[in-house]
PDB file of C-alpha atoms and ligand atoms in Angstrom:
ATOM      1  CA  MET K   1     -18.874 -20.694 -19.835  1.00  0.00           C
ATOM      2  CA  THR K   2     -19.282 -21.585 -23.538  1.00  0.00           C
ATOM      3  CA  ALA K   3     -21.383 -24.624 -24.352  1.00  0.00           C
ATOM      4  CA  LEU K   4     -20.671 -27.128 -27.070  1.00  0.00           C
ATOM      5  CA  TYR K   5     -23.680 -28.891 -28.425  1.00  0.00           C
ATOM      6  CA  GLN K   6     -22.098 -30.532 -31.439  1.00  0.00           C
ATOM      7  CA  SER K   7     -18.436 -30.489 -32.605  1.00  0.00           C
ATOM      8  CA  ASP K   8     -17.401 -30.181 -36.201  1.00  0.00           C
ATOM      9  CA  LEU K   9     -13.685 -30.923 -36.439  1.00  0.00           C
ATOM     10  CA  SER K  10     -12.414 -30.150 -39.910  1.00  0.00           C
ATOM     11  CA  ASP K  11      -9.388 -32.425 -40.123  1.00  0.00           C
ATOM     12  CA  LEU K  12     -10.724 -35.653 -38.642  1.00  0.00           C
ATOM     13  CA  GLU K  13     -13.091 -38.217 -40.009  1.00  0.00           C
ATOM     14  CA  LEU K  14     -16.323 -38.309 -37.911  1.00  0.00           C
ATOM     15  CA  LEU K  15     -17.140 -41.924 -37.172  1.00  0.00           C
ATOM     16  CA  GLY K  16     -20.433 -41.175 -35.343  1.00  0.00           C
ATOM     17  CA  ARG K  17     -22.359 -39.244 -32.898  1.00  0.00           C
ATOM     18  CA  GLY K  18     -23.732 -40.969 -29.865  1.00  0.00           C
ATOM     19  CA  LYS K  19     -26.405 -39.376 -27.600  1.00  0.00           C
ATOM     20  CA  VAL K  20     -23.509 -37.425 -25.850  1.00  0.00           C
ATOM     21  CA  ARG K  21     -20.279 -38.195 -27.547  1.00  0.00           C
ATOM     22  CA  ASP K  22     -18.879 -37.395 -30.987  1.00  0.00           C
ATOM     23  CA  ILE K  23     -16.316 -39.893 -32.167  1.00  0.00           C
ATOM     24  CA  TYR K  24     -13.546 -39.205 -34.665  1.00  0.00           C
ATOM     25  CA  ALA K  25     -10.964 -41.416 -36.223  1.00  0.00           C
ATOM     26  CA  VAL K  26      -7.374 -40.498 -35.440  1.00  0.00           C
ATOM     27  CA  ASP K  27      -5.745 -43.527 -37.171  1.00  0.00           C
ATOM     28  CA  ASP K  28      -6.204 -47.347 -36.979  1.00  0.00           C
ATOM     29  CA  GLU K  29      -5.249 -47.432 -33.285  1.00  0.00           C
ATOM     30  CA  HIS K  30      -6.748 -44.230 -31.933  1.00  0.00           C
ATOM     31  CA  LEU K  31      -9.932 -42.264 -31.562  1.00  0.00           C
ATOM     32  CA  LEU K  32     -10.773 -38.775 -30.509  1.00  0.00           C
ATOM     33  CA  ILE K  33     -13.700 -38.666 -28.223  1.00  0.00           C
ATOM     34  CA  VAL K  34     -15.480 -35.363 -27.838  1.00  0.00           C
ATOM     35  CA  THR K  35     -17.849 -35.335 -24.804  1.00  0.00           C
ATOM     36  CA  THR K  36     -20.336 -32.599 -25.889  1.00  0.00           C
ATOM     37  CA  ASP K  37     -22.758 -30.720 -23.565  1.00  0.00           C
ATOM     38  CA  ARG K  38     -25.744 -32.621 -24.874  1.00  0.00           C
ATOM     39  CA  LEU K  39     -28.137 -33.959 -22.262  1.00  0.00           C
ATOM     40  CA  SER K  40     -30.093 -37.191 -22.665  1.00  0.00           C
ATOM     41  CA  ALA K  41     -32.766 -38.274 -20.299  1.00  0.00           C
ATOM     42  CA  PHE K  42     -35.116 -41.326 -20.809  1.00  0.00           C
ATOM     43  CA  ASP K  43     -32.714 -42.038 -23.784  1.00  0.00           C
ATOM     44  CA  VAL K  44     -33.828 -38.903 -25.625  1.00  0.00           C
ATOM     45  CA  VAL K  45     -31.476 -36.070 -26.399  1.00  0.00           C
ATOM     46  CA  PHE K  46     -32.629 -32.550 -25.383  1.00  0.00           C
ATOM     47  CA  PRO K  47     -32.443 -29.724 -27.801  1.00  0.00           C
ATOM     48  CA  GLN K  48     -30.236 -27.474 -25.532  1.00  0.00           C
ATOM     49  CA  PRO K  49     -26.855 -28.047 -24.179  1.00  0.00           C
ATOM     50  CA  ILE K  50     -25.912 -28.010 -20.452  1.00  0.00           C
ATOM     51  CA  PRO K  51     -22.848 -25.731 -20.458  1.00  0.00           C
ATOM     52  CA  GLY K  52     -19.816 -27.346 -19.190  1.00  0.00           C
ATOM     53  CA  LYS K  53     -21.402 -30.827 -18.662  1.00  0.00           C
ATOM     54  CA  GLY K  54     -19.118 -32.522 -21.273  1.00  0.00           C
ATOM     55  CA  GLU K  55     -15.933 -31.097 -19.484  1.00  0.00           C
ATOM     56  CA  VAL K  56     -17.250 -32.340 -16.185  1.00  0.00           C
ATOM     57  CA  LEU K  57     -17.873 -35.832 -17.597  1.00  0.00           C
ATOM     58  CA  THR K  58     -14.459 -35.970 -19.190  1.00  0.00           C
ATOM     59  CA  ARG K  59     -12.590 -34.827 -16.004  1.00  0.00           C
ATOM     60  CA  VAL K  60     -14.567 -37.206 -13.716  1.00  0.00           C
ATOM     61  CA  SER K  61     -13.923 -40.121 -16.037  1.00  0.00           C
ATOM     62  CA  ASN K  62     -10.292 -39.307 -16.240  1.00  0.00           C
ATOM     63  CA  PHE K  63     -10.231 -39.198 -12.426  1.00  0.00           C
ATOM     64  CA  TRP K  64     -11.750 -42.662 -12.232  1.00  0.00           C
ATOM     65  CA  PHE K  65      -9.567 -44.056 -15.059  1.00  0.00           C
ATOM     66  CA  GLY K  66      -6.577 -43.021 -12.887  1.00  0.00           C
ATOM     67  CA  ARG K  67      -7.983 -44.494  -9.673  1.00  0.00           C
ATOM     68  CA  THR K  68      -8.826 -47.839 -11.322  1.00  0.00           C
ATOM     69  CA  GLU K  69      -5.598 -48.115 -13.318  1.00  0.00           C
ATOM     70  CA  PRO K  70      -4.229 -50.690 -10.745  1.00  0.00           C
ATOM     71  CA  LEU K  71      -7.319 -52.951 -11.371  1.00  0.00           C
ATOM     72  CA  ILE K  72      -7.526 -52.737 -15.114  1.00  0.00           C
ATOM     73  CA  PRO K  73      -6.017 -51.075 -18.159  1.00  0.00           C
ATOM     74  CA  ASN K  74      -8.011 -48.405 -19.766  1.00  0.00           C
ATOM     75  CA  GLN K  75      -8.483 -46.418 -23.015  1.00  0.00           C
ATOM     76  CA  LEU K  76      -6.347 -43.452 -22.002  1.00  0.00           C
ATOM     77  CA  THR K  77      -3.216 -42.468 -23.939  1.00  0.00           C
ATOM     78  CA  ASP K  78      -0.719 -39.739 -23.317  1.00  0.00           C
ATOM     79  CA  ILE K  79      -1.139 -38.390 -26.884  1.00  0.00           C
ATOM     80  CA  PRO K  80      -1.563 -34.665 -26.566  1.00  0.00           C
ATOM     81  CA  LEU K  81      -4.621 -32.936 -28.153  1.00  0.00           C
ATOM     82  CA  GLU K  82      -2.268 -30.623 -29.984  1.00  0.00           C
ATOM     83  CA  SER K  83      -0.984 -33.402 -32.187  1.00  0.00           C
ATOM     84  CA  VAL K  84      -4.483 -34.352 -33.327  1.00  0.00           C
ATOM     85  CA  VAL K  85      -6.240 -30.935 -33.388  1.00  0.00           C
ATOM     86  CA  PRO K  86      -3.518 -28.567 -34.451  1.00  0.00           C
ATOM     87  CA  ASP K  87      -5.825 -25.500 -34.719  1.00  0.00           C
ATOM     88  CA  ALA K  88      -5.513 -23.546 -31.525  1.00  0.00           C
ATOM     89  CA  GLU K  89      -8.996 -22.087 -31.883  1.00  0.00           C
ATOM     90  CA  GLU K  90     -10.658 -25.453 -32.387  1.00  0.00           C
ATOM     91  CA  ARG K  91      -8.756 -26.760 -29.263  1.00  0.00           C
ATOM     92  CA  ARG K  92     -10.007 -23.737 -27.179  1.00  0.00           C
ATOM     93  CA  ARG K  93     -13.556 -24.541 -28.257  1.00  0.00           C
ATOM     94  CA  LEU K  94     -13.172 -28.146 -27.122  1.00  0.00           C
ATOM     95  CA  GLY K  95     -11.872 -27.114 -23.686  1.00  0.00           C
ATOM     96  CA  ASP K  96     -11.466 -30.226 -21.439  1.00  0.00           C
ATOM     97  CA  ARG K  97     -14.014 -32.142 -23.650  1.00  0.00           C
ATOM     98  CA  ALA K  98     -11.669 -33.981 -25.969  1.00  0.00           C
ATOM     99  CA  ILE K  99      -9.288 -36.900 -25.325  1.00  0.00           C
ATOM    100  CA  VAL K 100      -7.300 -39.205 -27.651  1.00  0.00           C
ATOM    101  CA  VAL K 101      -8.052 -42.761 -26.687  1.00  0.00           C
ATOM    102  CA  LYS K 102      -7.121 -46.233 -27.776  1.00  0.00           C
ATOM    103  CA  ARG K 103      -9.338 -47.521 -30.484  1.00  0.00           C
ATOM    104  CA  LEU K 104     -10.695 -50.737 -28.998  1.00  0.00           C
ATOM    105  CA  GLN K 105     -13.412 -53.349 -29.974  1.00  0.00           C
ATOM    106  CA  PRO K 106     -16.256 -52.534 -27.646  1.00  0.00           C
ATOM    107  CA  LEU K 107     -17.952 -55.617 -26.004  1.00  0.00           C
ATOM    108  CA  PRO K 108     -21.666 -55.880 -26.875  1.00  0.00           C
ATOM    109  CA  VAL K 109     -22.561 -55.627 -23.230  1.00  0.00           C
ATOM    110  CA  GLU K 110     -23.334 -52.862 -20.676  1.00  0.00           C
ATOM    111  CA  ALA K 111     -21.645 -54.024 -17.446  1.00  0.00           C
ATOM    112  CA  ILE K 112     -24.121 -52.746 -14.844  1.00  0.00           C
ATOM    113  CA  VAL K 113     -23.508 -53.035 -11.160  1.00  0.00           C
ATOM    114  CA  ARG K 114     -26.225 -52.269  -8.596  1.00  0.00           C
ATOM    115  CA  GLY K 115     -25.664 -51.599  -4.872  1.00  0.00           C
ATOM    116  CA  TYR K 116     -29.239 -50.387  -4.310  1.00  0.00           C
ATOM    117  CA  LEU K 117     -32.722 -51.429  -5.540  1.00  0.00           C
ATOM    118  CA  ILE K 118     -33.951 -48.786  -7.869  1.00  0.00           C
ATOM    119  CA  GLY K 119     -35.059 -48.280 -11.433  1.00  0.00           C
ATOM    120  CA  SER K 120     -35.503 -51.370 -13.736  1.00  0.00           C
ATOM    121  CA  GLY K 121     -33.884 -53.439 -10.890  1.00  0.00           C
ATOM    122  CA  TRP K 122     -36.777 -52.481  -8.591  1.00  0.00           C
ATOM    123  CA  LYS K 123     -39.281 -53.224 -11.287  1.00  0.00           C
ATOM    124  CA  ASP K 124     -37.723 -56.692 -11.866  1.00  0.00           C
ATOM    125  CA  TYR K 125     -37.699 -57.412  -8.196  1.00  0.00           C
ATOM    126  CA  GLN K 126     -41.392 -56.549  -7.670  1.00  0.00           C
ATOM    127  CA  LYS K 127     -42.375 -58.876 -10.513  1.00  0.00           C
ATOM    128  CA  SER K 128     -39.975 -61.762  -9.857  1.00  0.00           C
ATOM    129  CA  GLY K 129     -38.177 -61.427  -6.583  1.00  0.00           C
ATOM    130  CA  SER K 130     -34.981 -61.309  -8.532  1.00  0.00           C
ATOM    131  CA  VAL K 131     -33.021 -58.934 -10.703  1.00  0.00           C
ATOM    132  CA  CYS K 132     -31.508 -60.240 -13.955  1.00  0.00           C
ATOM    133  CA  GLY K 133     -32.065 -63.781 -12.633  1.00  0.00           C
ATOM    134  CA  ILE K 134     -30.301 -63.095  -9.404  1.00  0.00           C
ATOM    135  CA  PRO K 135     -32.628 -63.943  -6.605  1.00  0.00           C
ATOM    136  CA  LEU K 136     -32.829 -61.420  -3.649  1.00  0.00           C
ATOM    137  CA  PRO K 137     -34.129 -61.587  -0.186  1.00  0.00           C
ATOM    138  CA  ARG K 138     -37.853 -60.972   0.323  1.00  0.00           C
ATOM    139  CA  GLY K 139     -39.293 -57.775   1.720  1.00  0.00           C
ATOM    140  CA  LEU K 140     -36.762 -55.289   0.250  1.00  0.00           C
ATOM    141  CA  GLN K 141     -38.077 -51.717  -0.181  1.00  0.00           C
ATOM    142  CA  LEU K 142     -37.594 -49.291  -2.958  1.00  0.00           C
ATOM    143  CA  ALA K 143     -34.071 -47.798  -2.835  1.00  0.00           C
ATOM    144  CA  ASP K 144     -32.880 -50.345  -0.273  1.00  0.00           C
ATOM    145  CA  ARG K 145     -29.187 -51.161  -0.100  1.00  0.00           C
ATOM    146  CA  LEU K 146     -28.580 -54.721  -1.372  1.00  0.00           C
ATOM    147  CA  PRO K 147     -26.830 -57.285   0.822  1.00  0.00           C
ATOM    148  CA  GLU K 148     -24.074 -57.387  -1.784  1.00  0.00           C
ATOM    149  CA  PRO K 149     -23.625 -55.397  -5.004  1.00  0.00           C
ATOM    150  CA  ILE K 150     -24.849 -57.403  -7.991  1.00  0.00           C
ATOM    151  CA  PHE K 151     -23.733 -57.635 -11.625  1.00  0.00           C
ATOM    152  CA  THR K 152     -26.853 -57.176 -13.810  1.00  0.00           C
ATOM    153  CA  PRO K 153     -25.730 -56.838 -17.435  1.00  0.00           C
ATOM    154  CA  SER K 154     -27.748 -55.488 -20.345  1.00  0.00           C
ATOM    155  CA  THR K 155     -27.354 -55.584 -24.041  1.00  0.00           C
ATOM    156  CA  LYS K 156     -26.296 -52.464 -25.893  1.00  0.00           C
ATOM    157  CA  ALA K 157     -29.329 -51.257 -27.797  1.00  0.00           C
ATOM    158  CA  GLU K 158     -29.343 -49.671 -31.233  1.00  0.00           C
ATOM    159  CA  GLN K 159     -29.972 -45.947 -31.290  1.00  0.00           C
ATOM    160  CA  GLY K 160     -33.443 -45.006 -30.066  1.00  0.00           C
ATOM    161  CA  GLU K 161     -33.915 -48.364 -28.399  1.00  0.00           C
ATOM    162  CA  HIS K 162     -33.739 -49.048 -24.778  1.00  0.00           C
ATOM    163  CA  ASP K 163     -31.146 -51.535 -23.334  1.00  0.00           C
ATOM    164  CA  VAL K 164     -32.496 -54.919 -22.344  1.00  0.00           C
ATOM    165  CA  ASN K 165     -31.501 -56.547 -19.077  1.00  0.00           C
ATOM    166  CA  VAL K 166     -30.096 -60.114 -19.671  1.00  0.00           C
ATOM    167  CA  THR K 167     -28.864 -62.889 -17.438  1.00  0.00           C
ATOM    168  CA  PHE K 168     -25.187 -63.548 -16.883  1.00  0.00           C
ATOM    169  CA  ASP K 169     -25.450 -66.814 -18.911  1.00  0.00           C
ATOM    170  CA  ALA K 170     -26.817 -64.822 -21.852  1.00  0.00           C
ATOM    171  CA  VAL K 171     -23.618 -62.647 -21.662  1.00  0.00           C
ATOM    172  CA  ALA K 172     -21.460 -65.839 -21.359  1.00  0.00           C
ATOM    173  CA  ASP K 173     -23.091 -67.127 -24.502  1.00  0.00           C
ATOM    174  CA  ARG K 174     -22.389 -63.981 -26.401  1.00  0.00           C
ATOM    175  CA  ILE K 175     -18.751 -63.160 -25.460  1.00  0.00           C
ATOM    176  CA  GLY K 176     -17.510 -66.424 -23.900  1.00  0.00           C
ATOM    177  CA  ALA K 177     -17.697 -67.664 -20.277  1.00  0.00           C
ATOM    178  CA  GLY K 178     -14.151 -66.656 -19.418  1.00  0.00           C
ATOM    179  CA  LEU K 179     -14.428 -63.141 -20.678  1.00  0.00           C
ATOM    180  CA  ALA K 180     -17.967 -62.723 -19.084  1.00  0.00           C
ATOM    181  CA  GLU K 181     -16.624 -63.783 -15.684  1.00  0.00           C
ATOM    182  CA  GLN K 182     -13.598 -61.428 -15.992  1.00  0.00           C
ATOM    183  CA  VAL K 183     -16.031 -58.540 -16.833  1.00  0.00           C
ATOM    184  CA  ARG K 184     -18.231 -59.506 -13.739  1.00  0.00           C
ATOM    185  CA  GLN K 185     -15.373 -59.674 -11.352  1.00  0.00           C
ATOM    186  CA  VAL K 186     -13.708 -56.454 -12.310  1.00  0.00           C
ATOM    187  CA  SER K 187     -16.955 -54.491 -12.594  1.00  0.00           C
ATOM    188  CA  LEU K 188     -17.885 -55.518  -9.083  1.00  0.00           C
ATOM    189  CA  ARG K 189     -14.498 -54.731  -7.713  1.00  0.00           C
ATOM    190  CA  ILE K 190     -14.396 -51.232  -9.301  1.00  0.00           C
ATOM    191  CA  TYR K 191     -17.930 -50.586  -7.980  1.00  0.00           C
ATOM    192  CA  ARG K 192     -17.110 -51.592  -4.500  1.00  0.00           C
ATOM    193  CA  GLU K 193     -14.046 -49.496  -4.229  1.00  0.00           C
ATOM    194  CA  ALA K 194     -15.605 -46.478  -5.960  1.00  0.00           C
ATOM    195  CA  ALA K 195     -18.714 -46.657  -3.883  1.00  0.00           C
ATOM    196  CA  GLU K 196     -16.771 -46.641  -0.606  1.00  0.00           C
ATOM    197  CA  TYR K 197     -14.717 -43.664  -1.777  1.00  0.00           C
ATOM    198  CA  ALA K 198     -17.723 -41.679  -2.976  1.00  0.00           C
ATOM    199  CA  LEU K 199     -19.641 -42.380   0.240  1.00  0.00           C
ATOM    200  CA  GLY K 200     -16.778 -40.786   2.143  1.00  0.00           C
ATOM    201  CA  ARG K 201     -17.555 -37.650   0.022  1.00  0.00           C
ATOM    202  CA  GLY K 202     -21.275 -37.698   0.665  1.00  0.00           C
ATOM    203  CA  ILE K 203     -22.374 -39.425  -2.546  1.00  0.00           C
ATOM    204  CA  ILE K 204     -24.036 -42.821  -2.793  1.00  0.00           C
ATOM    205  CA  ILE K 205     -23.384 -44.558  -6.033  1.00  0.00           C
ATOM    206  CA  ALA K 206     -26.648 -46.516  -6.353  1.00  0.00           C
ATOM    207  CA  ASP K 207     -25.734 -48.239  -9.596  1.00  0.00           C
ATOM    208  CA  THR K 208     -23.383 -47.636 -12.507  1.00  0.00           C
ATOM    209  CA  LYS K 209     -22.635 -48.928 -16.080  1.00  0.00           C
ATOM    210  CA  PHE K 210     -19.198 -49.737 -17.347  1.00  0.00           C
ATOM    211  CA  GLU K 211     -18.195 -50.425 -20.974  1.00  0.00           C
ATOM    212  CA  PHE K 212     -15.267 -52.609 -21.914  1.00  0.00           C
ATOM    213  CA  GLY K 213     -13.254 -53.080 -24.999  1.00  0.00           C
ATOM    214  CA  LEU K 214     -10.569 -55.590 -26.261  1.00  0.00           C
ATOM    215  CA  ASP K 215      -7.282 -54.638 -27.734  1.00  0.00           C
ATOM    216  CA  ARG K 216      -5.653 -56.567 -30.539  1.00  0.00           C
ATOM    217  CA  GLU K 217      -4.282 -59.153 -28.080  1.00  0.00           C
ATOM    218  CA  GLY K 218      -7.607 -59.581 -26.491  1.00  0.00           C
ATOM    219  CA  ARG K 219      -6.797 -57.799 -23.392  1.00  0.00           C
ATOM    220  CA  LEU K 220      -9.733 -56.289 -21.543  1.00  0.00           C
ATOM    221  CA  HIS K 221      -9.812 -52.454 -21.243  1.00  0.00           C
ATOM    222  CA  LEU K 222     -12.200 -50.088 -19.480  1.00  0.00           C
ATOM    223  CA  ILE K 223     -13.508 -47.603 -22.062  1.00  0.00           C
ATOM    224  CA  ASP K 224     -16.003 -44.858 -22.747  1.00  0.00           C
ATOM    225  CA  GLU K 225     -16.986 -43.089 -19.534  1.00  0.00           C
ATOM    226  CA  VAL K 226     -16.501 -44.103 -15.932  1.00  0.00           C
ATOM    227  CA  LEU K 227     -18.605 -43.465 -12.854  1.00  0.00           C
ATOM    228  CA  THR K 228     -19.969 -40.111 -14.021  1.00  0.00           C
ATOM    229  CA  PRO K 229     -23.434 -38.820 -13.144  1.00  0.00           C
ATOM    230  CA  ASP K 230     -24.420 -39.856 -16.675  1.00  0.00           C
ATOM    231  CA  SER K 231     -23.381 -43.380 -16.319  1.00  0.00           C
ATOM    232  CA  SER K 232     -24.500 -43.842 -12.724  1.00  0.00           C
ATOM    233  CA  ARG K 233     -27.208 -42.896 -10.334  1.00  0.00           C
ATOM    234  CA  PHE K 234     -25.565 -40.547  -7.719  1.00  0.00           C
ATOM    235  CA  TRP K 235     -27.660 -39.792  -4.616  1.00  0.00           C
ATOM    236  CA  PRO K 236     -26.781 -37.227  -1.967  1.00  0.00           C
ATOM    237  CA  ALA K 237     -26.046 -39.458   1.023  1.00  0.00           C
ATOM    238  CA  ASP K 238     -27.568 -37.121   3.577  1.00  0.00           C
ATOM    239  CA  GLN K 239     -31.056 -37.305   1.929  1.00  0.00           C
ATOM    240  CA  TYR K 240     -31.050 -41.080   1.570  1.00  0.00           C
ATOM    241  CA  ARG K 241     -33.973 -42.993   3.056  1.00  0.00           C
ATOM    242  CA  PRO K 242     -35.132 -46.420   1.952  1.00  0.00           C
ATOM    243  CA  GLY K 243     -38.774 -46.598   0.770  1.00  0.00           C
ATOM    244  CA  ILE K 244     -38.629 -43.384  -1.187  1.00  0.00           C
ATOM    245  CA  SER K 245     -37.033 -42.589  -4.498  1.00  0.00           C
ATOM    246  CA  PRO K 246     -34.052 -40.501  -3.596  1.00  0.00           C
ATOM    247  CA  PRO K 247     -33.412 -37.311  -5.600  1.00  0.00           C
ATOM    248  CA  SER K 248     -30.951 -38.000  -8.375  1.00  0.00           C
ATOM    249  CA  PHE K 249     -27.924 -35.856  -8.129  1.00  0.00           C
ATOM    250  CA  ASP K 250     -27.870 -34.345 -11.543  1.00  0.00           C
ATOM    251  CA  LYS K 251     -30.964 -34.859 -13.595  1.00  0.00           C
ATOM    252  CA  GLN K 252     -33.580 -34.436 -11.035  1.00  0.00           C
ATOM    253  CA  PHE K 253     -34.546 -30.918 -12.077  1.00  0.00           C
ATOM    254  CA  VAL K 254     -34.924 -32.094 -15.615  1.00  0.00           C
ATOM    255  CA  ARG K 255     -37.007 -35.188 -14.753  1.00  0.00           C
ATOM    256  CA  ASP K 256     -39.211 -33.065 -12.351  1.00  0.00           C
ATOM    257  CA  TYR K 257     -39.648 -30.438 -14.972  1.00  0.00           C
ATOM    258  CA  VAL K 258     -40.630 -32.840 -17.802  1.00  0.00           C
ATOM    259  CA  GLU K 259     -43.071 -34.610 -15.378  1.00  0.00           C
ATOM    260  CA  SER K 260     -44.683 -31.223 -14.546  1.00  0.00           C
ATOM    261  CA  ILE K 261     -45.407 -30.489 -18.103  1.00  0.00           C
ATOM    262  CA  GLY K 262     -46.562 -34.068 -18.923  1.00  0.00           C
ATOM    263  CA  TRP K 263     -44.021 -34.862 -21.581  1.00  0.00           C
ATOM    264  CA  ASN K 264     -44.646 -38.409 -22.887  1.00  0.00           C
ATOM    265  CA  LYS K 265     -40.940 -39.150 -22.860  1.00  0.00           C
ATOM    266  CA  ARG K 266     -40.820 -39.824 -26.640  1.00  0.00           C
ATOM    267  CA  PRO K 267     -38.821 -37.676 -29.036  1.00  0.00           C
ATOM    268  CA  PRO K 268     -38.739 -34.763 -29.494  1.00  0.00           C
ATOM    269  CA  ALA K 269     -37.669 -33.704 -26.055  1.00  0.00           C
ATOM    270  CA  PRO K 270     -39.118 -30.367 -24.970  1.00  0.00           C
ATOM    271  CA  GLU K 271     -37.116 -27.047 -24.549  1.00  0.00           C
ATOM    272  CA  LEU K 272     -35.858 -26.540 -21.044  1.00  0.00           C
ATOM    273  CA  PRO K 273     -36.314 -23.201 -19.091  1.00  0.00           C
ATOM    274  CA  GLN K 274     -33.005 -21.438 -18.489  1.00  0.00           C
ATOM    275  CA  GLU K 275     -33.334 -21.911 -14.759  1.00  0.00           C
ATOM    276  CA  ILE K 276     -33.425 -25.703 -15.099  1.00  0.00           C
ATOM    277  CA  ILE K 277     -30.325 -25.622 -17.451  1.00  0.00           C
ATOM    278  CA  ASP K 278     -28.475 -23.463 -14.897  1.00  0.00           C
ATOM    279  CA  ARG K 279     -29.424 -25.657 -11.907  1.00  0.00           C
ATOM    280  CA  THR K 280     -28.516 -28.808 -13.850  1.00  0.00           C
ATOM    281  CA  ALA K 281     -25.208 -27.382 -14.867  1.00  0.00           C
ATOM    282  CA  GLU K 282     -24.441 -26.558 -11.258  1.00  0.00           C
ATOM    283  CA  LYS K 283     -25.300 -30.056 -10.123  1.00  0.00           C
ATOM    284  CA  TYR K 284     -22.818 -31.571 -12.534  1.00  0.00           C
ATOM    285  CA  ARG K 285     -20.231 -29.208 -11.189  1.00  0.00           C
ATOM    286  CA  GLU K 286     -21.049 -30.097  -7.679  1.00  0.00           C
ATOM    287  CA  ALA K 287     -20.660 -33.708  -8.468  1.00  0.00           C
ATOM    288  CA  GLU K 288     -17.193 -33.162  -9.725  1.00  0.00           C
ATOM    289  CA  ARG K 289     -16.228 -30.957  -6.778  1.00  0.00           C
ATOM    290  CA  ARG K 290     -17.408 -33.538  -4.307  1.00  0.00           C
ATOM    291  CA  LEU K 291     -15.818 -36.472  -6.040  1.00  0.00           C
ATOM    292  CA  THR K 292     -12.509 -35.055  -7.175  1.00  0.00           C
ATOM    293  CA  GLY K 293     -12.136 -31.915  -4.947  1.00  0.00           C
ATOM    294  CA  ASN K 294     -11.474 -29.862  -8.113  1.00  0.00           C
ATOM    295  CA  HIS K 295     -13.294 -27.054  -9.893  1.00  0.00           C
TER     296      HIS K 295
HETATM  297  N1  ADP C   1     -12.001 -46.591 -26.475  1.00  0.00           N
HETATM  298  C1  ADP C   1     -13.047 -46.814 -27.299  1.00  0.00           C
HETATM  299  N2  ADP C   1     -12.874 -47.556 -28.405  1.00  0.00           N
HETATM  300  C2  ADP C   1     -13.993 -47.854 -29.222  1.00  0.00           C
HETATM  301  N3  ADP C   1     -15.280 -47.356 -29.091  1.00  0.00           N
HETATM  302  C3  ADP C   1     -15.467 -46.597 -27.940  1.00  0.00           C
HETATM  303  C4  ADP C   1     -14.419 -46.314 -27.047  1.00  0.00           C
HETATM  304  N4  ADP C   1     -14.947 -45.523 -26.010  1.00  0.00           N
HETATM  305  C5  ADP C   1     -16.271 -45.370 -26.292  1.00  0.00           C
HETATM  306  N5  ADP C   1     -16.519 -46.040 -27.379  1.00  0.00           N
HETATM  307  C6  ADP C   1     -17.880 -45.971 -28.067  1.00  0.00           C
HETATM  308  O1  ADP C   1     -18.371 -44.685 -28.355  1.00  0.00           O
HETATM  309  C7  ADP C   1     -19.645 -44.424 -28.083  1.00  0.00           C
HETATM  310  C8  ADP C   1     -19.789 -43.220 -27.096  1.00  0.00           C
HETATM  311  O2  ADP C   1     -20.822 -42.374 -27.428  1.00  0.00           O
HETATM  312  P1  ADP C   1     -21.988 -42.103 -26.494  1.00  0.00           P
HETATM  313  O3  ADP C   1     -22.562 -40.755 -26.856  1.00  0.00           O
HETATM  314  O4  ADP C   1     -21.709 -42.379 -25.062  1.00  0.00           O
HETATM  315  O5  ADP C   1     -22.992 -43.278 -27.083  1.00  0.00           O
HETATM  316  P2  ADP C   1     -24.371 -43.843 -26.561  1.00  0.00           P
HETATM  317  O6  ADP C   1     -25.305 -42.948 -27.088  1.00  0.00           O
HETATM  318  O7  ADP C   1     -24.218 -45.177 -27.101  1.00  0.00           O
HETATM  319  O8  ADP C   1     -24.262 -43.870 -25.070  1.00  0.00           O
HETATM  320  C9  ADP C   1     -20.214 -45.771 -27.585  1.00  0.00           C
HETATM  321  O9  ADP C   1     -20.794 -46.407 -28.596  1.00  0.00           O
HETATM  322  C10 ADP C   1     -18.976 -46.462 -26.995  1.00  0.00           C
HETATM  323  O10 ADP C   1     -19.165 -47.927 -27.023  1.00  0.00           O
HETATM  324 MG1   MG C   2     -22.806 -43.542 -23.530  1.00  0.00          MG
END
């Protein structure tokens, strides 16, 4: 499998490169999103690609865009790649990584939903007994399932910065109470349905992050990526036990490796041994297989 670390499309204007995605302008109404094989962990991008990862992320997102369509409109269009990238060789290099999407106005919030107590949620809870201002029962353990999934938004950070957890009221101040409420409701609903589906396929979705955008009429759309191993914590259900930090589905090998060499989690990220790259690529493929039944 060929890897794509960075795309360089000749005919389209590059608007920017995120940690993982290269974004091109198609016209005023559309973008081309190229999901590369870049890997980021601890908000730092690694120097080597994970072959096929971008294709997995694209196909998994498309799968969920399809399933959530009855709940909320999304960024997908049926504009074929051929019409935007006419060069067959360039298209071949992109593989399944590129899609033409509606160009929407992203909301300045990361819509995080947590079903389990882990990560920054666990840290918040230990300090304050609540997460993002939402009080939780006493005595919960690390990785415990929450009585109800909770909406714990964060602000989108500038490049190189970490996102900051905020209260629902802070989101309401920023984008308006009505829109904030709509984002909360639909995020919780998508999470509930997806988590139930994934559990039936042996994956716990511990938490996830959605992004939303508005069209010209102010209609809310689901954008970016949806319920992928990058935007979510996936745990293998058969290894789940409260009290211990469950192995993450996809990045565990990378995390364990960088711990073992004592990396300080600040840029630059270290080179990864080939074996870690191979096993990580296989984990992404396994997540796709389990969730979608394909590849
Ligand atoms: N349909 C869309 N319309 C406008 N912007 C979008 C759309 N989908 C995704 N984006 C933006 O494109 C970027 C995706 O690149 P990514 O590599 O995921 O960035 P990041 O490093 O911020 O996670 C994000 O800033 C996201 O908000
Ligand atoms: Mg992103």
